[in-house]
mmCIF file of C-alpha atoms in Angstrom:
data_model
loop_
_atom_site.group_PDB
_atom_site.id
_atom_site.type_symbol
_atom_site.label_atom_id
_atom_site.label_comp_id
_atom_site.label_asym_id
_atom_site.label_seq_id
_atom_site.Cartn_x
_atom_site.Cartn_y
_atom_site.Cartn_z
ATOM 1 C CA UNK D 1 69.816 17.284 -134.338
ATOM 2 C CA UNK D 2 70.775 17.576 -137.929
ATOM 3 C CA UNK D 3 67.257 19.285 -138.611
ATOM 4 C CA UNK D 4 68.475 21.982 -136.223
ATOM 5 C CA UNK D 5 71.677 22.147 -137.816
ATOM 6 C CA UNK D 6 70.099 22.826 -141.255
ATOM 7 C CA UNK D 7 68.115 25.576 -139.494
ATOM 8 C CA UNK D 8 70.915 27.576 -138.637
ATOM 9 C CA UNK D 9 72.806 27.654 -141.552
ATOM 10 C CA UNK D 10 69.638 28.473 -143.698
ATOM 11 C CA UNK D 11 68.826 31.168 -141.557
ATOM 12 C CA UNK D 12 72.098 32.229 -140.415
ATOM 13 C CA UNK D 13 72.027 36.022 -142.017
ATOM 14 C CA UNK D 14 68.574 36.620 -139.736
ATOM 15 C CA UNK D 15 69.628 34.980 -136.745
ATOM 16 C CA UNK D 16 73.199 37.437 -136.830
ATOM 17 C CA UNK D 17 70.912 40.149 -137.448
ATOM 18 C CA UNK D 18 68.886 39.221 -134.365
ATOM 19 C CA UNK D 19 71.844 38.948 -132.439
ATOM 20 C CA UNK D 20 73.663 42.159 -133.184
ATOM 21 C CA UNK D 21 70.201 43.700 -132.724
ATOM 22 C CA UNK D 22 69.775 42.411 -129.229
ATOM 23 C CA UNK D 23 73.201 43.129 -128.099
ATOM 24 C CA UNK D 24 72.908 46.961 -129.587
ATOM 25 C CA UNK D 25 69.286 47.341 -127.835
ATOM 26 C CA UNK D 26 70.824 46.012 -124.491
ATOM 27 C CA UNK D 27 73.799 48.136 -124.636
ATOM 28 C CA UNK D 28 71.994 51.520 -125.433
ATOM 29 C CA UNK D 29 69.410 50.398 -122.641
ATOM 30 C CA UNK D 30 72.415 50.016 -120.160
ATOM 31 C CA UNK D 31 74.042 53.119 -121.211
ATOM 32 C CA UNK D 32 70.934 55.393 -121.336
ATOM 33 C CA UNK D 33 68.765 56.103 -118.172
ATOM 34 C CA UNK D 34 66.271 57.430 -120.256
ATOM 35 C CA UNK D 35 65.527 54.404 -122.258
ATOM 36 C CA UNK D 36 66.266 51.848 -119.086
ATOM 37 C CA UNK D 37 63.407 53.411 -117.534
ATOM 38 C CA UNK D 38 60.865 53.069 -120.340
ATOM 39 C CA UNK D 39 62.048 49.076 -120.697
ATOM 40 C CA UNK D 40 61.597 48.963 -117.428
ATOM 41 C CA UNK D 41 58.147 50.777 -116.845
ATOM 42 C CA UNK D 42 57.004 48.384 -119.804
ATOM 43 C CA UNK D 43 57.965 45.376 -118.041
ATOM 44 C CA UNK D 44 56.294 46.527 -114.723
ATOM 45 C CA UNK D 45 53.133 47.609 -116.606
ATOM 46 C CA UNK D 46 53.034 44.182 -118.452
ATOM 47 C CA UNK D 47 53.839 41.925 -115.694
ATOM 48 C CA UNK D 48 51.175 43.710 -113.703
ATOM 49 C CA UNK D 49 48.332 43.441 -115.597
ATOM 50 C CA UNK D 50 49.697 39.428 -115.936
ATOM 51 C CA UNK D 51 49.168 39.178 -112.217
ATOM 52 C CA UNK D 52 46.134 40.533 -111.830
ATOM 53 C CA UNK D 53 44.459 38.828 -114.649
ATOM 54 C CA UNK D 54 45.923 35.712 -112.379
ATOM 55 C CA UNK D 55 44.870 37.009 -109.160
ATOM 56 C CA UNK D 56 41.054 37.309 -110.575
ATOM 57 C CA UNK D 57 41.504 33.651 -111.518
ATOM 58 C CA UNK D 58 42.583 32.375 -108.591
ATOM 59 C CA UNK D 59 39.859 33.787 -106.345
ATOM 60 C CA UNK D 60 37.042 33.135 -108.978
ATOM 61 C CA UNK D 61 38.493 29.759 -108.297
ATOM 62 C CA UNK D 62 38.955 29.978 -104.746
ATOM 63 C CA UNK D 63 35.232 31.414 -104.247
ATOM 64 C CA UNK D 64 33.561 28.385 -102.618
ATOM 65 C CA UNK D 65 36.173 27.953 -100.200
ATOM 66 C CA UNK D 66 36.320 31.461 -99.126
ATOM 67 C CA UNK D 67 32.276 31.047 -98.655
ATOM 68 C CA UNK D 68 32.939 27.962 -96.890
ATOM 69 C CA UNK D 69 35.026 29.554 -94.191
ATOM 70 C CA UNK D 70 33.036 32.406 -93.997
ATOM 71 C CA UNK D 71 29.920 30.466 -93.228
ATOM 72 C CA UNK D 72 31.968 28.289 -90.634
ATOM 73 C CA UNK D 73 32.842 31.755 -89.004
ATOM 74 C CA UNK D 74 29.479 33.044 -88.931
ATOM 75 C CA UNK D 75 28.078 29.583 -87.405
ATOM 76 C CA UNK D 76 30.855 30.441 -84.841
ATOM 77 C CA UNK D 77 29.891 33.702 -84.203
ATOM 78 C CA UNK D 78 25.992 32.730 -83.517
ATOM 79 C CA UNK D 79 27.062 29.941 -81.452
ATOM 80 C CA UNK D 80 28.513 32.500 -79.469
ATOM 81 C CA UNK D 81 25.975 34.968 -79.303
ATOM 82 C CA UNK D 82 22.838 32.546 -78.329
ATOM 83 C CA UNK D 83 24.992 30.774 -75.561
ATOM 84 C CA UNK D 84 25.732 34.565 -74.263
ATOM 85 C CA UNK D 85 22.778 36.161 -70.957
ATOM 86 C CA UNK D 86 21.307 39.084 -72.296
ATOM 87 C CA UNK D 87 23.741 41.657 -70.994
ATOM 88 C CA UNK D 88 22.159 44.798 -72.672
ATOM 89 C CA UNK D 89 21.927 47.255 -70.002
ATOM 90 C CA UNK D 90 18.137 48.623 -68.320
ATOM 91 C CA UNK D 91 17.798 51.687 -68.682
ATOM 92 C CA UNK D 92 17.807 53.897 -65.599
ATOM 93 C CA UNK D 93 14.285 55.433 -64.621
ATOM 94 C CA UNK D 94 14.702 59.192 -63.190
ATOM 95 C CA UNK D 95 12.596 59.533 -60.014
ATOM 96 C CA UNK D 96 8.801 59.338 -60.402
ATOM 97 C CA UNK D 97 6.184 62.163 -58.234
ATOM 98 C CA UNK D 98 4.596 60.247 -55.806
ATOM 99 C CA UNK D 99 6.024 56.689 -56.388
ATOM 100 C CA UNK D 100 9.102 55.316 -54.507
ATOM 101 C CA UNK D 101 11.873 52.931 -56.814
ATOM 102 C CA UNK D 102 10.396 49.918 -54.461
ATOM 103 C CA UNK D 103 7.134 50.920 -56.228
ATOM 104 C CA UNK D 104 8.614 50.305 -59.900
ATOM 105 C CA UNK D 105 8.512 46.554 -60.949
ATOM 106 C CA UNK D 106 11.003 46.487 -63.850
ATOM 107 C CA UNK D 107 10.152 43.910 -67.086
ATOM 108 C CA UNK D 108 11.176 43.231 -70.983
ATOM 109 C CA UNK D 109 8.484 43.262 -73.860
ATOM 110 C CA UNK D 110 8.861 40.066 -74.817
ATOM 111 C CA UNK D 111 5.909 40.359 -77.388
ATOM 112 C CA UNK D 112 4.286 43.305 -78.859
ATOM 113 C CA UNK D 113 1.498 43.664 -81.537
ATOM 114 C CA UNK D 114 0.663 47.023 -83.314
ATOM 115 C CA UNK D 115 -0.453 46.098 -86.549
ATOM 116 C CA UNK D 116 -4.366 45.713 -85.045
ATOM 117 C CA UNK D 117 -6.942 47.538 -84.239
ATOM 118 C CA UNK D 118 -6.326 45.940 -80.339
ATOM 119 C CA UNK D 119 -3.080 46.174 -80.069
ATOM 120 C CA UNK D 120 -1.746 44.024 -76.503
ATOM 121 C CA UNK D 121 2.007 43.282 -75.122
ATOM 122 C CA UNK D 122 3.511 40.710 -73.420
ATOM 123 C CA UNK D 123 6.042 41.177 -70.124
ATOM 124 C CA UNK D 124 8.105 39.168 -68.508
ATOM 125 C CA UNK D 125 6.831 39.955 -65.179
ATOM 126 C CA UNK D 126 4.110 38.448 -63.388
ATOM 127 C CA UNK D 127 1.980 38.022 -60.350
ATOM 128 C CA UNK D 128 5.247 36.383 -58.360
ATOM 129 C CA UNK D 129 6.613 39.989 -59.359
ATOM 130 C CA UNK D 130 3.885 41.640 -57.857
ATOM 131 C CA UNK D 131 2.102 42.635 -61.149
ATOM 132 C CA UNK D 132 -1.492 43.327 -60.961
ATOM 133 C CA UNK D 133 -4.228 44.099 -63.576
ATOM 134 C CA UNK D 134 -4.539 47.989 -64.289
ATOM 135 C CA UNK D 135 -1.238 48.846 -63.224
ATOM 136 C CA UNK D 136 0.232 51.356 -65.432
ATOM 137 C CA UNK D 137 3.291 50.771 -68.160
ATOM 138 C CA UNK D 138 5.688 53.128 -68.677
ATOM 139 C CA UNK D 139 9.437 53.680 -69.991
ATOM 140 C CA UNK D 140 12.086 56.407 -70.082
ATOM 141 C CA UNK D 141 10.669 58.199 -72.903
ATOM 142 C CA UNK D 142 6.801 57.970 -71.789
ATOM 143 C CA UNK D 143 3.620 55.989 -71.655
ATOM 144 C CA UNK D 144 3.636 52.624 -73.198
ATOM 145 C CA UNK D 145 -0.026 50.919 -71.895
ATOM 146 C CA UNK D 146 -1.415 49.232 -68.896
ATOM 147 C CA UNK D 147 -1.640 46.220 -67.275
ATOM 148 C CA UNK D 148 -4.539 43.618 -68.506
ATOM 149 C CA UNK D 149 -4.285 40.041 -67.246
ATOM 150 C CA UNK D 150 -1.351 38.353 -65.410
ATOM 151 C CA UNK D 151 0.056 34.850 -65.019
ATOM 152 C CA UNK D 152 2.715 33.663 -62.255
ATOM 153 C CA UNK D 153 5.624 34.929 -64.862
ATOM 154 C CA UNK D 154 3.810 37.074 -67.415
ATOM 155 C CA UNK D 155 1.404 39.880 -67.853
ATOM 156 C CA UNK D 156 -0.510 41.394 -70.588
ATOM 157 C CA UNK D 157 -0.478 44.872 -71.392
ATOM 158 C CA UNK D 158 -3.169 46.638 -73.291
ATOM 159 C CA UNK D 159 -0.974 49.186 -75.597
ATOM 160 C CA UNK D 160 -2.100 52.706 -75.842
ATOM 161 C CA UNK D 161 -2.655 51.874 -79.955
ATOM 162 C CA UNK D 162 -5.294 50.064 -79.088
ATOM 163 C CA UNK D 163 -9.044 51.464 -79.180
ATOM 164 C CA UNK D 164 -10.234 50.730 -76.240
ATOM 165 C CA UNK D 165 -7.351 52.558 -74.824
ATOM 166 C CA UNK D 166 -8.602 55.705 -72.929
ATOM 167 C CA UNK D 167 -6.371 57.518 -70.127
ATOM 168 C CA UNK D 168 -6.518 60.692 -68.816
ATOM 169 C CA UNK D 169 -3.977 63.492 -70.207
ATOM 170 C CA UNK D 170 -3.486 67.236 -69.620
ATOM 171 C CA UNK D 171 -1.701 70.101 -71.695
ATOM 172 C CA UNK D 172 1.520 70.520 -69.800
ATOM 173 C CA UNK D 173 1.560 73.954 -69.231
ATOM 174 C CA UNK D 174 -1.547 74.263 -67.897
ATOM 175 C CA UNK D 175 -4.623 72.078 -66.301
ATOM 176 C CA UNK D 176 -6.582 71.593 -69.172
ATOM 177 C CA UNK D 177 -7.834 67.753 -69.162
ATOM 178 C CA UNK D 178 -8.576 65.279 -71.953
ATOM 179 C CA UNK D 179 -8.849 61.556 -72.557
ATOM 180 C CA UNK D 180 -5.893 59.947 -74.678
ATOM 181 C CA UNK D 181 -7.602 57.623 -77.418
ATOM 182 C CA UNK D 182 -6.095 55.729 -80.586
ATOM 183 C CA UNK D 183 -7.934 56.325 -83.775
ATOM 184 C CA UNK D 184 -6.401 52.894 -85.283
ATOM 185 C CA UNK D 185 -4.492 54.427 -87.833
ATOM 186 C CA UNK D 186 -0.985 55.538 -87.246
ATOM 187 C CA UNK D 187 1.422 54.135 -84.815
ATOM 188 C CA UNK D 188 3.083 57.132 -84.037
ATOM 189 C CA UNK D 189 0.491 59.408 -83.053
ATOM 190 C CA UNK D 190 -2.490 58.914 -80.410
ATOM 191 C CA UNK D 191 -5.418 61.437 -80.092
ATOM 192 C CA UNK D 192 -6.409 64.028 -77.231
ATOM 193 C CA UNK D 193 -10.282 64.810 -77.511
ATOM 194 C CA UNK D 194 -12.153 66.601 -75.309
ATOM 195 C CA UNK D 195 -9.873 69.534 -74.527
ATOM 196 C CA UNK D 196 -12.226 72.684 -73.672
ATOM 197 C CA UNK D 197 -11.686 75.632 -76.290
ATOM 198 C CA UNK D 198 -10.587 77.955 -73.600
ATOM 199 C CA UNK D 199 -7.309 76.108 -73.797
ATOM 200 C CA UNK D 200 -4.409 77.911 -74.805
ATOM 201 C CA UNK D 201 -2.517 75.214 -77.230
ATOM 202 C CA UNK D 202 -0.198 75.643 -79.759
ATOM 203 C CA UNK D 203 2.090 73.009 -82.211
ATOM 204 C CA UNK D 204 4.642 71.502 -80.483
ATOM 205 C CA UNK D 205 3.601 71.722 -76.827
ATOM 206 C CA UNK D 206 3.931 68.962 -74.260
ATOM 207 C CA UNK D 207 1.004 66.205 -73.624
ATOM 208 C CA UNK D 208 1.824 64.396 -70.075
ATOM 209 C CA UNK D 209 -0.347 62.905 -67.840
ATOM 210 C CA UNK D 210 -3.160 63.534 -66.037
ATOM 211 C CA UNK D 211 -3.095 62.369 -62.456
ATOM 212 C CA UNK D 212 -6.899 62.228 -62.461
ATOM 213 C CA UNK D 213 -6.649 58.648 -62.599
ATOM 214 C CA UNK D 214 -4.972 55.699 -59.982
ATOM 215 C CA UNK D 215 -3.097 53.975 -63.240
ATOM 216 C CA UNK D 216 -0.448 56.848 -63.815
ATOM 217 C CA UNK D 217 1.415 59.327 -61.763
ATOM 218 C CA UNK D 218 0.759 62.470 -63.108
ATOM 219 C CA UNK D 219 3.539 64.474 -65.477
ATOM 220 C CA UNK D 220 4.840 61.018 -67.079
ATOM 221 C CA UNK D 221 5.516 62.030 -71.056
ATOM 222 C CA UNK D 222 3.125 61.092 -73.590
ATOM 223 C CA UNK D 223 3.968 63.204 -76.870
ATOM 224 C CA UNK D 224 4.073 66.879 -78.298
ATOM 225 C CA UNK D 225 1.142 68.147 -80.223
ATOM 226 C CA UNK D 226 1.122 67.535 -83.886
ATOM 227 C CA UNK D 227 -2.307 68.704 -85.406
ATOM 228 C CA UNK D 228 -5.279 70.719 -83.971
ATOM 229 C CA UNK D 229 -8.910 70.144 -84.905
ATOM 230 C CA UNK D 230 -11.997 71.427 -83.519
ATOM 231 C CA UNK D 231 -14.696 68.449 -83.076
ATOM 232 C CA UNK D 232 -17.757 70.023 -85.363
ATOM 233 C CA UNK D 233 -20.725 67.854 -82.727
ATOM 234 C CA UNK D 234 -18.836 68.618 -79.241
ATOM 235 C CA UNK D 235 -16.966 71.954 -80.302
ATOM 236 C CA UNK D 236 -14.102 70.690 -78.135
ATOM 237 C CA UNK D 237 -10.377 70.612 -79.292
ATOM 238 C CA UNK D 238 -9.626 67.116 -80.677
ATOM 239 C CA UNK D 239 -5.750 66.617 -80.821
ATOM 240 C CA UNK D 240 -3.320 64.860 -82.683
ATOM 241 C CA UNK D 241 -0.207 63.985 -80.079
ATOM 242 C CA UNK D 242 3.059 62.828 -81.808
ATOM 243 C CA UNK D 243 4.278 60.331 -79.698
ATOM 244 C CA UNK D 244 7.615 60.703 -77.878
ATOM 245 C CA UNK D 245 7.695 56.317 -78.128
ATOM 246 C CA UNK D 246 8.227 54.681 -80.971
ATOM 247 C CA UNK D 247 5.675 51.733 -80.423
ATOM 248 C CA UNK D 248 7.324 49.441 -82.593
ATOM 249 C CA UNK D 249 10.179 49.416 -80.832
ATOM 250 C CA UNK D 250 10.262 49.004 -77.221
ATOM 251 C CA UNK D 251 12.870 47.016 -74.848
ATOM 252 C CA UNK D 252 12.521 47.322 -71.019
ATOM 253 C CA UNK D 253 9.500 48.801 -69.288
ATOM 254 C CA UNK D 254 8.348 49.701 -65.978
ATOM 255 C CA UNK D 255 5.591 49.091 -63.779
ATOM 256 C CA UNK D 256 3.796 51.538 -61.895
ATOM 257 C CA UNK D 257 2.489 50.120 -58.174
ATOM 258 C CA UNK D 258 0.121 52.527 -56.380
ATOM 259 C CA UNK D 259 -0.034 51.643 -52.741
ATOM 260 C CA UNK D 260 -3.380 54.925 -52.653
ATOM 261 C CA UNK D 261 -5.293 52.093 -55.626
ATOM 262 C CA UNK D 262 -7.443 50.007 -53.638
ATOM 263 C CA UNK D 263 -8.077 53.158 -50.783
ATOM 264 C CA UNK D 264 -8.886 55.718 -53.575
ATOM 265 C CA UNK D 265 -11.236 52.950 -55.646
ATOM 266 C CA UNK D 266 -12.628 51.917 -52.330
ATOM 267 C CA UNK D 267 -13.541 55.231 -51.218
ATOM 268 C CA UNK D 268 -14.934 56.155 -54.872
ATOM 269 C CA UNK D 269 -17.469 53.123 -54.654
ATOM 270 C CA UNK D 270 -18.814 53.842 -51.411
ATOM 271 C CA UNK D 271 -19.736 57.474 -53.105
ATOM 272 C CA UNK D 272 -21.085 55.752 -55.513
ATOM 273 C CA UNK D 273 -22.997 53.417 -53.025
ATOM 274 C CA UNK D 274 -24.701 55.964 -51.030
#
């Protein structure tokens, strides 16, 4: 106490100049507007950049329980998702020439390879569904492949990018005919050879179905014509078809029954017989 004592009389001058200092400052702040607001805009700026420095602290420090929650609330969220039915909605299929809706067996790709040269799917439909070998695949935007093997529940699908692919197309403004082949290189286009050079074709025109076959109805989408080349040994039109599917990505499909199969395929071997 008596060290404090000595303090303030050795420094009693400074600490009256302080004083009369602090009490002139306050009362010109207190009488002036001008200079209250700079004080006072100080003091904000100061304290503000105070609390944020703080506030950066405190969540640096925080962090790893803010990650902890949020990884408790996405474990939440995917235990709620993979204990939810799949409730995404099939699309609807507009009428089909030729083919009533009993005729279309709806399915999900539940596997699909296009990375290979033979490219194959996998449905969840089977034989118990009514699936049969060389029925015809198709979705809302076109063509997807047809029908290989089946199992009670499943099915195999050979994928139009595969090779040994080959279905019967036309031009859709007119009759001209071609077979639909993959060349094993892109997975967005598919190839049209065999198209006579009488053909009136142009970029950008429609390639649909044939008919000429009992696997597809005829006038289901395929693509729009990309490229034009003319085959230098057959001197028929090879085309490249841009396809309206995007093979990479495909959902739910349909399956195309044809109740005219087994008459039309009976009727072509006894042709063949005689």
């Amino acid at each position: 106490m008596q060290q404090i004592f000595n303090f303030i009389f050795k420094n009693s001058n400074r600490l009256l100049f302080l004083l009369l200092l602090g009490i002139s400052l306050f009362l010109t702040i207190q009488s002036h507007s001008y200079h209250r607001s700079k004080i006072i805009s100080s003091a904000n700026f100061l304290s503000g950049g105070a609390y944020e420095k703080i506030n950066n602290i405190s969540e640096y420090l925080h962090l790893r329980t803010q990650n902890d929650a949020l990884a408790l609330e996405n474990a939440k969220l995917r235990s709620l998702l993979f204990n939810i039915k799949d409730t995404a909605s099939i699309p609807k299929l507009d009428s089909i020439k030729g083919l009533h809706p009993a005729d279309i067996i709806v399915s999900k790709v539940i596997h699909n390879s296009f990375n290979a040269h033979e490219n194959y799917l996998t449905l969840n439909s089977g034989s118990l569904q009514g699936v049969k070998p060389d029925m015809g695949v198709i979705n809302s935007l076109g063509i997807v492949g047809i029908i290989d093997n089946t199992s009670p529940r499943y099915s195999t699908v050979i994928s139009i990018l595969n090779i040994k692919s080959q279905i019967n197309a036309k031009l859709k403004k007119s009759n001209h005919f071609g077979s639909l082949i993959w060349d094993g290189k892109s997975t967005g286009f598919v190839q049209l050879i065999d198209v006579p050079r009488l053909a009136s074709i142009r970029k950008g025109d429609t390639i649909v179905t044939g008919g000429q076959s009992v696997i597809f109805p005829e006038n289901i989408n395929i693509g729009t014509i990309e490229r034009i080349y003319t085959d230098t040994q057959t001197h028929y039109f090879k085309i490249e078809v841009k396809l309206f599917n995007d093979m990479t990505s495909l959902g739910h499909v349909y399956i195309l029954k044809s109740k005219n199969r087994e008459e039309i395929i009976n009727l072509e071997k006894g042709e063949k017989n005689e």
